[in-house]
Short mmCIF file of C-alpha atoms in Angstrom, two decimals:
data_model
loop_
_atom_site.label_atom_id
_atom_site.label_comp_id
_atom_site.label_asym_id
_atom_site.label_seq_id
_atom_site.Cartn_x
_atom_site.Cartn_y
_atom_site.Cartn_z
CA UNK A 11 106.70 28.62 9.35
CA UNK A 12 105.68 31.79 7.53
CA UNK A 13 107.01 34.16 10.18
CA UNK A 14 107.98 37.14 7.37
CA UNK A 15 104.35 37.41 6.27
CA UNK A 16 103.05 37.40 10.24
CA UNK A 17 105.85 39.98 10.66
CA UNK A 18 104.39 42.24 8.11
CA UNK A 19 100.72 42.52 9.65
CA UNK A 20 99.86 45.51 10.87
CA UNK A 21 97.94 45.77 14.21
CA UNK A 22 94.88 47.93 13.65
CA UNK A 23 93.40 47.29 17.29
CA UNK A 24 92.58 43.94 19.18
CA UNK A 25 91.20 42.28 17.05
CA UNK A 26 91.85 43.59 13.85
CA UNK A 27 94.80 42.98 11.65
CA UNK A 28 95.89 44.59 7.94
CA UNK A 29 97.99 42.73 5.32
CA UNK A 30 99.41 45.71 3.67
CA UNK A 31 99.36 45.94 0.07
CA UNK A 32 103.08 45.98 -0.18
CA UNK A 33 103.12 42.16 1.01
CA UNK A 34 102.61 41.36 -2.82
CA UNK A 35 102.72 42.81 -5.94
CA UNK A 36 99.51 43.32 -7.53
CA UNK A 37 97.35 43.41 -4.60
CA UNK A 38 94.06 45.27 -5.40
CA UNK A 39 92.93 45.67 -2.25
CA UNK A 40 94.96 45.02 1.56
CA UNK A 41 93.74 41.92 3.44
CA UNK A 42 92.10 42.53 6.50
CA UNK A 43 91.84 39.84 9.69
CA UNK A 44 89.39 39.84 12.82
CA UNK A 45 90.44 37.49 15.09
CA UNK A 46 93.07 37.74 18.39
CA UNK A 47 96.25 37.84 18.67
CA UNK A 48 96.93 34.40 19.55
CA UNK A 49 95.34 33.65 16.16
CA UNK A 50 97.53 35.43 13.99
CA UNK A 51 100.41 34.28 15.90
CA UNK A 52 99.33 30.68 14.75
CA UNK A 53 99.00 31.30 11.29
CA UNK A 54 102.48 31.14 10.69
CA UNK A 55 102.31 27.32 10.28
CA UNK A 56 99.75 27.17 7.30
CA UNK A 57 98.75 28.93 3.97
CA UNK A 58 95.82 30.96 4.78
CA UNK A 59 97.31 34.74 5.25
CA UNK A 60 98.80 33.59 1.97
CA UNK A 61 95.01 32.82 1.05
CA UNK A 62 94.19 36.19 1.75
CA UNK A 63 96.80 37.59 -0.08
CA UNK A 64 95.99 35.65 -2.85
CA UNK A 65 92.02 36.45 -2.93
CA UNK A 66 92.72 40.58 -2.79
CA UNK A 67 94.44 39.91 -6.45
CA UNK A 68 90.65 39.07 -7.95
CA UNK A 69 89.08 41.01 -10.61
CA UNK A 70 86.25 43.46 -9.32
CA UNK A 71 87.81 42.79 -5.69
CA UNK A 72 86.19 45.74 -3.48
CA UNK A 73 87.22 47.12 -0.39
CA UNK A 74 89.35 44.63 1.45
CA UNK A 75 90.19 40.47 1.38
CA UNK A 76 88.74 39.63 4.73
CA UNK A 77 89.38 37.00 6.88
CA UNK A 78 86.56 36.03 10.33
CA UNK A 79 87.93 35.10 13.38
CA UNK A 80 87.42 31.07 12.14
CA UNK A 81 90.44 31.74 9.98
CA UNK A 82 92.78 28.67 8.95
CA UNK A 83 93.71 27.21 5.37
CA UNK A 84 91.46 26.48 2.86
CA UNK A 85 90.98 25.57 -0.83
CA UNK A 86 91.04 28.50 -2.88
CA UNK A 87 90.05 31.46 -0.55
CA UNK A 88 91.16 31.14 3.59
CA UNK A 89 87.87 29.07 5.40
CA UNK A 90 86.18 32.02 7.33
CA UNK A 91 87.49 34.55 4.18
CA UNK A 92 84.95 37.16 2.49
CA UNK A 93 85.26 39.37 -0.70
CA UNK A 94 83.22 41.00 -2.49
CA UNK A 95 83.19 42.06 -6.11
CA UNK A 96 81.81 44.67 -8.46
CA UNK A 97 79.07 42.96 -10.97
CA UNK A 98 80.48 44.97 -14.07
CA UNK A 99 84.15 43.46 -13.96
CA UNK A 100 84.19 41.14 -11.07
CA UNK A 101 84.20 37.26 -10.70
CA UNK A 102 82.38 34.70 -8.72
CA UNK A 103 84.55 32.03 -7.58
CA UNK A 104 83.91 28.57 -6.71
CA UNK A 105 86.94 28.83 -3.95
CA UNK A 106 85.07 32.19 -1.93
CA UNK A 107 81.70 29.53 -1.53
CA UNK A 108 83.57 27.41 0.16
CA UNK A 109 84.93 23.88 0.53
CA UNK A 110 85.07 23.57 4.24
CA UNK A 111 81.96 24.40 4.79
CA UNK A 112 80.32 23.24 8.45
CA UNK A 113 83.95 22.25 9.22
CA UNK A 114 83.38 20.81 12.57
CA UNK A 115 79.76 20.11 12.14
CA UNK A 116 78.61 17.08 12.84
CA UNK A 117 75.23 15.45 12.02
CA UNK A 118 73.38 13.62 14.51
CA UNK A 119 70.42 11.33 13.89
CA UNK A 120 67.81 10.61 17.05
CA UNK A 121 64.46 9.38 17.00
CA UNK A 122 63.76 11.96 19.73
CA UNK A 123 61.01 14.97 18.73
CA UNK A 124 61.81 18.82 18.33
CA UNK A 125 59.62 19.53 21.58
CA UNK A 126 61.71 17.14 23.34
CA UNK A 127 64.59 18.43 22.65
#
């Protein structure tokens, strides 16, 4: 359980959340979270704040490491995390397109027609 990184969010409103820049050394930019509160709470028992954390050290990071309320570990950057970078000194990286992507998708095959469905 990660409880000392949960304990150092800051509330911003409802549905908005800040890892400071404090939480780590070297930070660039803070992390920010939309989601609820419940959310946040359960994010204790994985690796993605840590994610976020992790993604505000990038090169060229701008503004803030942000996190959508779909939150929850991933491979590289948090799935449901965001960051942008400046062209001149930034980086693209293979972990912000995603791994996880359509997690909870599924694919259905039917013989049926578009106007009948």
């Amino acid at each position: 359980m990660n409880v000392s990184m949960v304990n150092m969010i800051h509330r911003i409103n409802d549905y908005l959340w800040e890892l400071p820049l404090e939480y780590k050394t070297g930070m660039r930019v803070p992390g920010l979270i939309y989601t609820d509160e419940d959310t946040i709470r359960s994010l204790a028992y994985d690796k993605s704040l840590e994610q976020v954390a992790n993604v505000a050290f990038l090169p060229g990071i701008v503004g803030a490491s942000l996190a959508m309320p779909d939150i929850h570990w991933g491979y590289g950057f948090p799935i449901g995390g965001v960051a942008a970078t400046r062209t001149e000194d930034g980086v693209i990286s293979p972990g912000g397109v995603g791994f996880d992507i359509n997690c909870g998708m599924r694919l259905l095959r039917t013989d049926l027609l578009e106007v009948e469905v």
